[in-house]
Amino acid sequence: MFFVLRLVFWLALVCLLLPGVGGDAGRHISSVEQTATDAKGFCQRNAAVCEDARATMTLVLAKLKSGAQAAQAWLDEQKRQNPELRGPVREAKIPSMDQSLPAGAPRPVVKWHDNLRATDRDIPWQEPQTASPGPRRL
């Protein structure tokens, strides 16, 4: 459903950006102005609908507030049951290059040639073997 709404929105936007006939632009702009003016007076003509919408929004906001309070109470209960959660929230620290790392931690490679082992350097160079001595066709 949300995909269809998004699709309609983008198609409408593309249609609005397409060039039109010269005389149509003025007519479309006046139509948009009249529609905006009509929408401003909606609550004056339909007071019951607007009052129902206000009541619905008040109810939704009250439910959201109640849900947030219940979540906060649950989090407080979890903190009370688990002592390790009582402390303040700490941010993860990432050691910098100049700080010493633990003994088992891999060391960062500073120079490009530091990542080769002695066994990697001892492999003799060999010319690649070609299948056919002639030129290759694509």
mmCIF file of N, CA and C in Angstrom:
data_model
loop_
_atom_site.group_PDB
_atom_site.id
_atom_site.type_symbol
_atom_site.label_atom_id
_atom_site.label_comp_id
_atom_site.label_asym_id
_atom_site.label_seq_id
_atom_site.Cartn_x
_atom_site.Cartn_y
_atom_site.Cartn_z
ATOM 1 N N MET A 1 0.825 -1.191 0.000
ATOM 2 C CA MET A 1 0.000 0.000 0.000
ATOM 3 C C MET A 1 0.868 1.253 0.000
ATOM 4 N N PHE A 2 1.910 1.229 0.850
ATOM 5 C CA PHE A 2 2.783 2.396 0.932
ATOM 6 C C PHE A 2 3.534 2.582 -0.390
ATOM 7 N N PHE A 3 3.877 1.466 -1.044
ATOM 8 C CA PHE A 3 4.546 1.533 -2.339
ATOM 9 C C PHE A 3 3.658 2.241 -3.369
ATOM 10 N N VAL A 4 2.378 1.936 -3.358
ATOM 11 C CA VAL A 4 1.449 2.551 -4.315
ATOM 12 C C VAL A 4 1.352 4.046 -4.061
ATOM 13 N N LEU A 5 1.284 4.436 -2.791
ATOM 14 C CA LEU A 5 1.224 5.870 -2.475
ATOM 15 C C LEU A 5 2.498 6.584 -2.925
ATOM 16 N N ARG A 6 3.641 5.942 -2.675
ATOM 17 C CA ARG A 6 4.901 6.534 -3.097
ATOM 18 C C ARG A 6 4.955 6.638 -4.620
ATOM 19 N N LEU A 7 4.485 5.611 -5.317
ATOM 20 C CA LEU A 7 4.482 5.603 -6.772
ATOM 21 C C LEU A 7 3.597 6.725 -7.316
ATOM 22 N N VAL A 8 2.411 6.889 -6.732
ATOM 23 C CA VAL A 8 1.496 7.952 -7.174
ATOM 24 C C VAL A 8 2.133 9.317 -6.939
ATOM 25 N N PHE A 9 2.791 9.494 -5.795
ATOM 26 C CA PHE A 9 3.435 10.770 -5.497
ATOM 27 C C PHE A 9 4.485 11.114 -6.547
ATOM 28 N N TRP A 10 5.391 10.153 -6.839
ATOM 29 C CA TRP A 10 6.462 10.435 -7.783
ATOM 30 C C TRP A 10 5.932 10.623 -9.204
ATOM 31 N N LEU A 11 4.920 9.862 -9.599
ATOM 32 C CA LEU A 11 4.337 10.063 -10.925
ATOM 33 C C LEU A 11 3.671 11.430 -11.040
ATOM 34 N N ALA A 12 2.996 11.858 -9.986
ATOM 35 C CA ALA A 12 2.379 13.182 -9.992
ATOM 36 C C ALA A 12 3.447 14.265 -10.074
ATOM 37 N N LEU A 13 4.545 14.081 -9.354
ATOM 38 C CA LEU A 13 5.622 15.062 -9.391
ATOM 39 C C LEU A 13 6.241 15.141 -10.786
ATOM 40 N N VAL A 14 6.445 14.000 -11.422
ATOM 41 C CA VAL A 14 6.996 13.988 -12.783
ATOM 42 C C VAL A 14 6.029 14.657 -13.749
ATOM 43 N N CYS A 15 4.742 14.387 -13.596
ATOM 44 C CA CYS A 15 3.742 15.004 -14.486
ATOM 45 C C CYS A 15 3.701 16.519 -14.301
ATOM 46 N N LEU A 16 3.898 16.976 -13.075
ATOM 47 C CA LEU A 16 3.907 18.418 -12.847
ATOM 48 C C LEU A 16 5.128 19.082 -13.468
ATOM 49 N N LEU A 17 6.234 18.364 -13.528
ATOM 50 C CA LEU A 17 7.456 18.950 -14.061
ATOM 51 C C LEU A 17 7.547 18.880 -15.577
ATOM 52 N N LEU A 18 6.689 18.091 -16.219
ATOM 53 C CA LEU A 18 6.703 18.009 -17.677
ATOM 54 C C LEU A 18 6.222 19.326 -18.279
ATOM 55 N N PRO A 19 6.840 19.735 -19.371
ATOM 56 C CA PRO A 19 6.378 20.989 -19.999
ATOM 57 C C PRO A 19 4.988 20.813 -20.594
ATOM 58 N N GLY A 20 4.200 21.868 -20.506
ATOM 59 C CA GLY A 20 2.830 21.816 -21.018
ATOM 60 C C GLY A 20 2.602 22.868 -22.087
ATOM 61 N N VAL A 21 1.368 22.971 -22.520
ATOM 62 C CA VAL A 21 0.981 23.972 -23.515
ATOM 63 C C VAL A 21 0.988 25.332 -22.832
ATOM 64 N N GLY A 22 1.365 26.385 -23.546
ATOM 65 C CA GLY A 22 1.522 27.718 -22.972
ATOM 66 C C GLY A 22 0.306 28.251 -22.231
ATOM 67 N N GLY A 23 -0.905 28.056 -22.747
ATOM 68 C CA GLY A 23 -2.102 28.602 -22.122
ATOM 69 C C GLY A 23 -2.572 27.816 -20.910
ATOM 70 N N ASP A 24 -2.126 26.579 -20.781
ATOM 71 C CA ASP A 24 -2.559 25.735 -19.665
ATOM 72 C C ASP A 24 -1.965 26.161 -18.337
ATOM 73 N N ALA A 25 -0.799 26.776 -18.326
ATOM 74 C CA ALA A 25 -0.108 27.094 -17.075
ATOM 75 C C ALA A 25 -0.935 28.049 -16.214
ATOM 76 N N GLY A 26 -1.481 29.078 -16.801
ATOM 77 C CA GLY A 26 -2.283 30.044 -16.040
ATOM 78 C C GLY A 26 -3.543 29.416 -15.467
ATOM 79 N N ARG A 27 -4.166 28.574 -16.253
ATOM 80 C CA ARG A 27 -5.381 27.900 -15.801
ATOM 81 C C ARG A 27 -5.075 26.945 -14.653
ATOM 82 N N HIS A 28 -3.964 26.212 -14.736
ATOM 83 C CA HIS A 28 -3.589 25.282 -13.682
ATOM 84 C C HIS A 28 -3.227 26.012 -12.391
ATOM 85 N N ILE A 29 -2.539 27.133 -12.526
ATOM 86 C CA ILE A 29 -2.164 27.901 -11.329
ATOM 87 C C ILE A 29 -3.401 28.439 -10.636
ATOM 88 N N SER A 30 -4.369 28.931 -11.386
ATOM 89 C CA SER A 30 -5.594 29.434 -10.755
ATOM 90 C C SER A 30 -6.377 28.292 -10.106
ATOM 91 N N SER A 31 -6.351 27.108 -10.712
ATOM 92 C CA SER A 31 -7.020 25.951 -10.107
ATOM 93 C C SER A 31 -6.371 25.576 -8.780
ATOM 94 N N VAL A 32 -5.051 25.615 -8.738
ATOM 95 C CA VAL A 32 -4.344 25.305 -7.501
ATOM 96 C C VAL A 32 -4.660 26.339 -6.429
ATOM 97 N N GLU A 33 -4.711 27.599 -6.787
ATOM 98 C CA GLU A 33 -5.046 28.653 -5.827
ATOM 99 C C GLU A 33 -6.465 28.466 -5.280
ATOM 100 N N GLN A 34 -7.413 28.137 -6.148
ATOM 101 C CA GLN A 34 -8.791 27.921 -5.697
ATOM 102 C C GLN A 34 -8.884 26.698 -4.791
ATOM 103 N N THR A 35 -8.148 25.649 -5.101
ATOM 104 C CA THR A 35 -8.158 24.451 -4.263
ATOM 105 C C THR A 35 -7.566 24.747 -2.892
ATOM 106 N N ALA A 36 -6.481 25.514 -2.837
ATOM 107 C CA ALA A 36 -5.876 25.882 -1.552
ATOM 108 C C ALA A 36 -6.834 26.734 -0.728
ATOM 109 N N THR A 37 -7.519 27.663 -1.368
ATOM 110 C CA THR A 37 -8.492 28.505 -0.659
ATOM 111 C C THR A 37 -9.647 27.650 -0.140
ATOM 112 N N ASP A 38 -10.096 26.697 -0.943
ATOM 113 C CA ASP A 38 -11.177 25.807 -0.526
ATOM 114 C C ASP A 38 -10.745 24.925 0.648
ATOM 115 N N ALA A 39 -9.499 24.451 0.632
ATOM 116 C CA ALA A 39 -9.014 23.595 1.719
ATOM 117 C C ALA A 39 -8.905 24.372 3.028
ATOM 118 N N LYS A 40 -8.607 25.659 2.955
ATOM 119 C CA LYS A 40 -8.515 26.473 4.174
ATOM 120 C C LYS A 40 -9.870 26.565 4.876
ATOM 121 N N GLY A 41 -10.939 26.568 4.129
ATOM 122 C CA GLY A 41 -12.262 26.703 4.716
ATOM 123 C C GLY A 41 -12.933 25.377 5.028
ATOM 124 N N PHE A 42 -12.217 24.269 4.975
ATOM 125 C CA PHE A 42 -12.804 22.948 5.201
ATOM 126 C C PHE A 42 -13.396 22.832 6.600
ATOM 127 N N CYS A 43 -12.648 23.258 7.617
ATOM 128 C CA CYS A 43 -13.134 23.123 8.993
ATOM 129 C C CYS A 43 -14.320 24.044 9.272
ATOM 130 N N GLN A 44 -14.437 25.143 8.542
ATOM 131 C CA GLN A 44 -15.591 26.022 8.726
ATOM 132 C C GLN A 44 -16.854 25.357 8.186
ATOM 133 N N ARG A 45 -16.735 24.621 7.076
ATOM 134 C CA ARG A 45 -17.892 23.962 6.496
ATOM 135 C C ARG A 45 -18.217 22.646 7.188
ATOM 136 N N ASN A 46 -17.198 21.932 7.669
ATOM 137 C CA ASN A 46 -17.378 20.618 8.279
ATOM 138 C C ASN A 46 -16.822 20.620 9.700
ATOM 139 N N ALA A 47 -17.466 21.320 10.580
ATOM 140 C CA ALA A 47 -16.971 21.458 11.954
ATOM 141 C C ALA A 47 -16.964 20.111 12.678
ATOM 142 N N ALA A 48 -17.941 19.251 12.420
ATOM 143 C CA ALA A 48 -18.016 17.960 13.100
ATOM 144 C C ALA A 48 -16.841 17.060 12.709
ATOM 145 N N VAL A 49 -16.480 17.069 11.428
ATOM 146 C CA VAL A 49 -15.362 16.247 10.964
ATOM 147 C C VAL A 49 -14.063 16.724 11.608
ATOM 148 N N CYS A 50 -13.856 18.024 11.655
ATOM 149 C CA CYS A 50 -12.626 18.552 12.259
ATOM 150 C C CYS A 50 -12.597 18.274 13.758
ATOM 151 N N GLU A 51 -13.730 18.344 14.422
ATOM 152 C CA GLU A 51 -13.772 18.043 15.861
ATOM 153 C C GLU A 51 -13.462 16.570 16.109
ATOM 154 N N ASP A 52 -13.991 15.686 15.251
ATOM 155 C CA ASP A 52 -13.669 14.258 15.371
ATOM 156 C C ASP A 52 -12.175 14.011 15.142
ATOM 157 N N ALA A 53 -11.581 14.708 14.181
ATOM 158 C CA ALA A 53 -10.152 14.558 13.918
ATOM 159 C C ALA A 53 -9.322 15.029 15.102
ATOM 160 N N ARG A 54 -9.742 16.138 15.719
ATOM 161 C CA ARG A 54 -9.037 16.628 16.915
ATOM 162 C C ARG A 54 -9.139 15.621 18.057
ATOM 163 N N ALA A 55 -10.322 15.069 18.260
ATOM 164 C CA ALA A 55 -10.503 14.080 19.325
ATOM 165 C C ALA A 55 -9.675 12.830 19.058
ATOM 166 N N THR A 56 -9.625 12.398 17.801
ATOM 167 C CA THR A 56 -8.827 11.221 17.443
ATOM 168 C C THR A 56 -7.346 11.485 17.678
ATOM 169 N N MET A 57 -6.859 12.646 17.282
ATOM 170 C CA MET A 57 -5.454 12.973 17.489
ATOM 171 C C MET A 57 -5.132 13.070 18.977
ATOM 172 N N THR A 58 -6.045 13.603 19.781
ATOM 173 C CA THR A 58 -5.840 13.677 21.225
ATOM 174 C C THR A 58 -5.746 12.273 21.816
ATOM 175 N N LEU A 59 -6.622 11.377 21.360
ATOM 176 C CA LEU A 59 -6.594 9.998 21.836
ATOM 177 C C LEU A 59 -5.297 9.294 21.435
ATOM 178 N N VAL A 60 -4.850 9.491 20.183
ATOM 179 C CA VAL A 60 -3.606 8.868 19.717
ATOM 180 C C VAL A 60 -2.421 9.386 20.525
ATOM 181 N N LEU A 61 -2.369 10.684 20.762
ATOM 182 C CA LEU A 61 -1.269 11.250 21.545
ATOM 183 C C LEU A 61 -1.288 10.741 22.979
ATOM 184 N N ALA A 62 -2.478 10.584 23.563
ATOM 185 C CA ALA A 62 -2.576 10.051 24.925
ATOM 186 C C ALA A 62 -2.086 8.603 24.971
ATOM 187 N N LYS A 63 -2.412 7.808 23.937
ATOM 188 C CA LYS A 63 -1.940 6.421 23.884
ATOM 189 C C LYS A 63 -0.424 6.360 23.713
ATOM 190 N N LEU A 64 0.117 7.241 22.901
ATOM 191 C CA LEU A 64 1.568 7.290 22.740
ATOM 192 C C LEU A 64 2.261 7.657 24.045
ATOM 193 N N LYS A 65 1.702 8.604 24.761
ATOM 194 C CA LYS A 65 2.276 9.006 26.050
ATOM 195 C C LYS A 65 2.201 7.853 27.034
ATOM 196 N N SER A 66 1.080 7.149 27.065
ATOM 197 C CA SER A 66 0.921 5.998 27.957
ATOM 198 C C SER A 66 1.918 4.894 27.608
ATOM 199 N N GLY A 67 2.123 4.636 26.319
ATOM 200 C CA GLY A 67 3.083 3.633 25.887
ATOM 201 C C GLY A 67 4.512 4.020 26.259
ATOM 202 N N ALA A 68 4.836 5.292 26.135
ATOM 203 C CA ALA A 68 6.176 5.752 26.512
ATOM 204 C C ALA A 68 6.392 5.602 28.012
ATOM 205 N N GLN A 69 5.367 5.900 28.808
ATOM 206 C CA GLN A 69 5.484 5.727 30.258
ATOM 207 C C GLN A 69 5.637 4.253 30.622
ATOM 208 N N ALA A 70 4.918 3.365 29.936
ATOM 209 C CA ALA A 70 5.043 1.928 30.206
ATOM 210 C C ALA A 70 6.438 1.433 29.832
ATOM 211 N N ALA A 71 6.989 1.917 28.721
ATOM 212 C CA ALA A 71 8.339 1.525 28.318
ATOM 213 C C ALA A 71 9.367 2.026 29.320
ATOM 214 N N GLN A 72 9.177 3.250 29.803
ATOM 215 C CA GLN A 72 10.094 3.787 30.805
ATOM 216 C C GLN A 72 10.022 2.990 32.094
ATOM 217 N N ALA A 73 8.819 2.597 32.523
ATOM 218 C CA ALA A 73 8.670 1.780 33.728
ATOM 219 C C ALA A 73 9.343 0.420 33.535
ATOM 220 N N TRP A 74 9.216 -0.185 32.357
ATOM 221 C CA TRP A 74 9.855 -1.469 32.090
ATOM 222 C C TRP A 74 11.377 -1.343 32.128
ATOM 223 N N LEU A 75 11.907 -0.258 31.526
ATOM 224 C CA LEU A 75 13.351 -0.040 31.561
ATOM 225 C C LEU A 75 13.854 0.170 32.984
ATOM 226 N N ASP A 76 13.093 0.915 33.789
ATOM 227 C CA ASP A 76 13.479 1.106 35.186
ATOM 228 C C ASP A 76 13.490 -0.213 35.938
ATOM 229 N N GLU A 77 12.511 -1.079 35.669
ATOM 230 C CA GLU A 77 12.463 -2.401 36.302
ATOM 231 C C GLU A 77 13.660 -3.255 35.885
ATOM 232 N N GLN A 78 14.036 -3.191 34.603
ATOM 233 C CA GLN A 78 15.191 -3.941 34.130
ATOM 234 C C GLN A 78 16.481 -3.435 34.775
ATOM 235 N N LYS A 79 16.591 -2.122 34.962
ATOM 236 C CA LYS A 79 17.767 -1.571 35.631
ATOM 237 C C LYS A 79 17.824 -2.007 37.086
ATOM 238 N N ARG A 80 16.673 -2.092 37.725
ATOM 239 C CA ARG A 80 16.630 -2.494 39.130
ATOM 240 C C ARG A 80 17.003 -3.971 39.285
ATOM 241 N N GLN A 81 16.600 -4.813 38.333
ATOM 242 C CA GLN A 81 16.886 -6.243 38.410
ATOM 243 C C GLN A 81 18.324 -6.563 37.992
ATOM 244 N N ASN A 82 18.884 -5.815 37.074
ATOM 245 C CA ASN A 82 20.248 -6.073 36.586
ATOM 246 C C ASN A 82 21.167 -4.956 37.055
ATOM 247 N N PRO A 83 22.023 -5.215 38.036
ATOM 248 C CA PRO A 83 22.876 -4.148 38.565
ATOM 249 C C PRO A 83 23.875 -3.605 37.544
ATOM 250 N N GLU A 84 24.277 -4.413 36.553
ATOM 251 C CA GLU A 84 25.257 -3.915 35.584
ATOM 252 C C GLU A 84 24.662 -2.861 34.657
ATOM 253 N N LEU A 85 23.345 -2.742 34.620
ATOM 254 C CA LEU A 85 22.707 -1.730 33.776
ATOM 255 C C LEU A 85 22.524 -0.400 34.492
ATOM 256 N N ARG A 86 22.867 -0.326 35.753
ATOM 257 C CA ARG A 86 22.597 0.890 36.538
ATOM 258 C C ARG A 86 23.486 2.057 36.163
ATOM 259 N N GLY A 87 24.700 1.786 35.730
ATOM 260 C CA GLY A 87 25.638 2.861 35.446
ATOM 261 C C GLY A 87 25.201 3.689 34.254
ATOM 262 N N PRO A 88 25.865 4.820 34.076
ATOM 263 C CA PRO A 88 25.525 5.655 32.914
ATOM 264 C C PRO A 88 25.932 4.969 31.621
ATOM 265 N N VAL A 89 25.331 5.360 30.554
ATOM 266 C CA VAL A 89 25.630 4.791 29.246
ATOM 267 C C VAL A 89 27.019 5.266 28.831
ATOM 268 N N ARG A 90 27.865 4.312 28.453
ATOM 269 C CA ARG A 90 29.220 4.654 28.036
ATOM 270 C C ARG A 90 29.348 4.461 26.537
ATOM 271 N N GLU A 91 30.143 5.315 25.941
ATOM 272 C CA GLU A 91 30.404 5.179 24.515
ATOM 273 C C GLU A 91 31.577 4.247 24.316
ATOM 274 N N ALA A 92 31.560 3.512 23.242
ATOM 275 C CA ALA A 92 32.661 2.599 22.943
ATOM 276 C C ALA A 92 33.893 3.406 22.562
ATOM 277 N N LYS A 93 35.016 3.036 23.123
ATOM 278 C CA LYS A 93 36.279 3.713 22.828
ATOM 279 C C LYS A 93 37.055 2.879 21.821
ATOM 280 N N ILE A 94 37.520 3.504 20.782
ATOM 281 C CA ILE A 94 38.326 2.843 19.779
ATOM 282 C C ILE A 94 39.759 3.311 19.984
ATOM 283 N N PRO A 95 40.699 2.394 20.201
ATOM 284 C CA PRO A 95 42.072 2.836 20.449
ATOM 285 C C PRO A 95 42.663 3.491 19.206
ATOM 286 N N SER A 96 43.421 4.521 19.436
ATOM 287 C CA SER A 96 44.067 5.195 18.310
ATOM 288 C C SER A 96 45.372 4.500 17.975
ATOM 289 N N MET A 97 46.026 4.933 16.925
ATOM 290 C CA MET A 97 47.255 4.292 16.469
ATOM 291 C C MET A 97 48.378 4.425 17.484
ATOM 292 N N ASP A 98 48.413 5.532 18.236
ATOM 293 C CA ASP A 98 49.530 5.731 19.145
ATOM 294 C C ASP A 98 49.311 5.076 20.511
ATOM 295 N N GLN A 99 48.116 4.620 20.819
ATOM 296 C CA GLN A 99 47.873 3.936 22.088
ATOM 297 C C GLN A 99 48.306 2.485 21.976
ATOM 298 N N SER A 100 48.741 1.927 23.090
ATOM 299 C CA SER A 100 49.159 0.526 23.061
ATOM 300 C C SER A 100 47.933 -0.374 23.049
ATOM 301 N N LEU A 101 47.985 -1.423 22.252
ATOM 302 C CA LEU A 101 46.902 -2.387 22.137
ATOM 303 C C LEU A 101 47.202 -3.582 23.031
ATOM 304 N N PRO A 102 46.204 -4.378 23.384
ATOM 305 C CA PRO A 102 46.466 -5.596 24.159
ATOM 306 C C PRO A 102 47.410 -6.529 23.414
ATOM 307 N N ALA A 103 48.026 -7.457 24.166
ATOM 308 C CA ALA A 103 49.065 -8.319 23.592
ATOM 309 C C ALA A 103 48.537 -9.169 22.441
ATOM 310 N N GLY A 104 47.309 -9.687 22.520
ATOM 311 C CA GLY A 104 46.786 -10.572 21.490
ATOM 312 C C GLY A 104 46.166 -9.856 20.310
ATOM 313 N N ALA A 105 46.047 -8.552 20.377
ATOM 314 C CA ALA A 105 45.359 -7.815 19.317
ATOM 315 C C ALA A 105 46.259 -7.673 18.099
ATOM 316 N N PRO A 106 45.693 -7.736 16.884
ATOM 317 C CA PRO A 106 46.528 -7.545 15.695
ATOM 318 C C PRO A 106 46.999 -6.101 15.616
ATOM 319 N N ARG A 107 48.226 -5.947 15.204
ATOM 320 C CA ARG A 107 48.818 -4.609 15.091
ATOM 321 C C ARG A 107 48.448 -3.989 13.755
ATOM 322 N N PRO A 108 48.196 -2.692 13.740
ATOM 323 C CA PRO A 108 47.875 -2.039 12.468
ATOM 324 C C PRO A 108 49.106 -1.973 11.572
ATOM 325 N N VAL A 109 48.886 -2.073 10.264
ATOM 326 C CA VAL A 109 49.965 -2.001 9.289
ATOM 327 C C VAL A 109 50.180 -0.536 8.951
ATOM 328 N N VAL A 110 51.383 -0.064 9.216
ATOM 329 C CA VAL A 110 51.668 1.344 9.003
ATOM 330 C C VAL A 110 52.193 1.589 7.592
ATOM 331 N N LYS A 111 53.094 0.727 7.116
ATOM 332 C CA LYS A 111 53.681 0.894 5.789
ATOM 333 C C LYS A 111 53.206 -0.237 4.884
ATOM 334 N N TRP A 112 53.168 -0.006 3.605
ATOM 335 C CA TRP A 112 52.633 -1.002 2.683
ATOM 336 C C TRP A 112 53.477 -2.257 2.635
ATOM 337 N N HIS A 113 54.782 -2.177 2.837
ATOM 338 C CA HIS A 113 55.643 -3.349 2.739
ATOM 339 C C HIS A 113 55.675 -4.154 4.033
ATOM 340 N N ASP A 114 55.036 -3.690 5.089
ATOM 341 C CA ASP A 114 55.050 -4.424 6.348
ATOM 342 C C ASP A 114 54.109 -5.630 6.348
ATOM 343 N N ASN A 115 53.261 -5.769 5.370
ATOM 344 C CA ASN A 115 52.305 -6.866 5.398
ATOM 345 C C ASN A 115 52.812 -8.124 4.696
ATOM 346 N N LEU A 116 54.023 -8.131 4.168
ATOM 347 C CA LEU A 116 54.573 -9.318 3.522
ATOM 348 C C LEU A 116 55.405 -10.122 4.521
ATOM 349 N N ARG A 117 55.189 -11.439 4.484
ATOM 350 C CA ARG A 117 56.016 -12.329 5.304
ATOM 351 C C ARG A 117 57.235 -12.750 4.497
ATOM 352 N N ALA A 118 58.172 -13.366 5.183
ATOM 353 C CA ALA A 118 59.391 -13.807 4.498
ATOM 354 C C ALA A 118 59.068 -14.862 3.450
ATOM 355 N N THR A 119 58.107 -15.744 3.729
ATOM 356 C CA THR A 119 57.738 -16.779 2.750
ATOM 357 C C THR A 119 57.091 -16.167 1.518
ATOM 358 N N ASP A 120 56.413 -15.027 1.689
ATOM 359 C CA ASP A 120 55.828 -14.347 0.537
ATOM 360 C C ASP A 120 56.899 -13.743 -0.356
ATOM 361 N N ARG A 121 57.997 -13.301 0.250
ATOM 362 C CA ARG A 121 59.075 -12.676 -0.514
ATOM 363 C C ARG A 121 59.946 -13.708 -1.234
ATOM 364 N N ASP A 122 59.950 -14.951 -0.802
ATOM 365 C CA ASP A 122 60.838 -15.975 -1.355
ATOM 366 C C ASP A 122 60.302 -16.645 -2.611
ATOM 367 N N ILE A 123 59.078 -16.381 -3.031
ATOM 368 C CA ILE A 123 58.511 -17.026 -4.213
ATOM 369 C C ILE A 123 59.206 -16.467 -5.446
ATOM 370 N N PRO A 124 59.842 -17.335 -6.262
ATOM 371 C CA PRO A 124 60.526 -16.836 -7.461
ATOM 372 C C PRO A 124 59.511 -16.418 -8.528
ATOM 373 N N TRP A 125 59.902 -15.426 -9.311
ATOM 374 C CA TRP A 125 59.023 -14.941 -10.369
ATOM 375 C C TRP A 125 59.073 -15.900 -11.542
ATOM 376 N N GLN A 126 57.922 -16.179 -12.139
ATOM 377 C CA GLN A 126 57.852 -17.029 -13.320
ATOM 378 C C GLN A 126 57.021 -16.331 -14.371
ATOM 379 N N GLU A 127 57.456 -16.477 -15.614
ATOM 380 C CA GLU A 127 56.712 -15.877 -16.711
ATOM 381 C C GLU A 127 55.426 -16.660 -16.921
ATOM 382 N N PRO A 128 54.283 -15.976 -17.151
ATOM 383 C CA PRO A 128 53.036 -16.694 -17.367
ATOM 384 C C PRO A 128 53.106 -17.563 -18.613
ATOM 385 N N GLN A 129 52.491 -18.728 -18.530
ATOM 386 C CA GLN A 129 52.470 -19.675 -19.650
ATOM 387 C C GLN A 129 51.351 -19.288 -20.603
ATOM 388 N N THR A 130 51.632 -19.203 -21.868
ATOM 389 C CA THR A 130 50.605 -18.863 -22.869
ATOM 390 C C THR A 130 50.155 -20.135 -23.556
ATOM 391 N N ALA A 131 48.875 -20.217 -23.862
ATOM 392 C CA ALA A 131 48.316 -21.392 -24.523
ATOM 393 C C ALA A 131 48.662 -21.437 -25.995
ATOM 394 N N SER A 132 48.576 -20.295 -26.662
ATOM 395 C CA SER A 132 48.870 -20.251 -28.085
ATOM 396 C C SER A 132 49.852 -19.111 -28.332
ATOM 397 N N PRO A 133 50.834 -19.321 -29.191
ATOM 398 C CA PRO A 133 51.831 -18.280 -29.417
ATOM 399 C C PRO A 133 51.321 -17.122 -30.258
ATOM 400 N N GLY A 134 50.200 -17.256 -30.950
ATOM 401 C CA GLY A 134 49.701 -16.224 -31.816
ATOM 402 C C GLY A 134 48.892 -15.158 -31.068
ATOM 403 N N PRO A 135 48.451 -14.132 -31.800
ATOM 404 C CA PRO A 135 47.644 -13.084 -31.161
ATOM 405 C C PRO A 135 46.279 -13.596 -30.747
ATOM 406 N N ARG A 136 45.712 -12.983 -29.759
ATOM 407 C CA ARG A 136 44.399 -13.396 -29.244
ATOM 408 C C ARG A 136 43.281 -12.715 -30.031
ATOM 409 N N ARG A 137 42.212 -13.440 -30.219
ATOM 410 C CA ARG A 137 41.033 -12.873 -30.879
ATOM 411 C C ARG A 137 39.971 -12.626 -29.827
ATOM 412 N N LEU A 138 39.228 -11.582 -30.051
ATOM 413 C CA LEU A 138 38.149 -11.238 -29.122
ATOM 414 C C LEU A 138 36.838 -11.793 -29.542
#
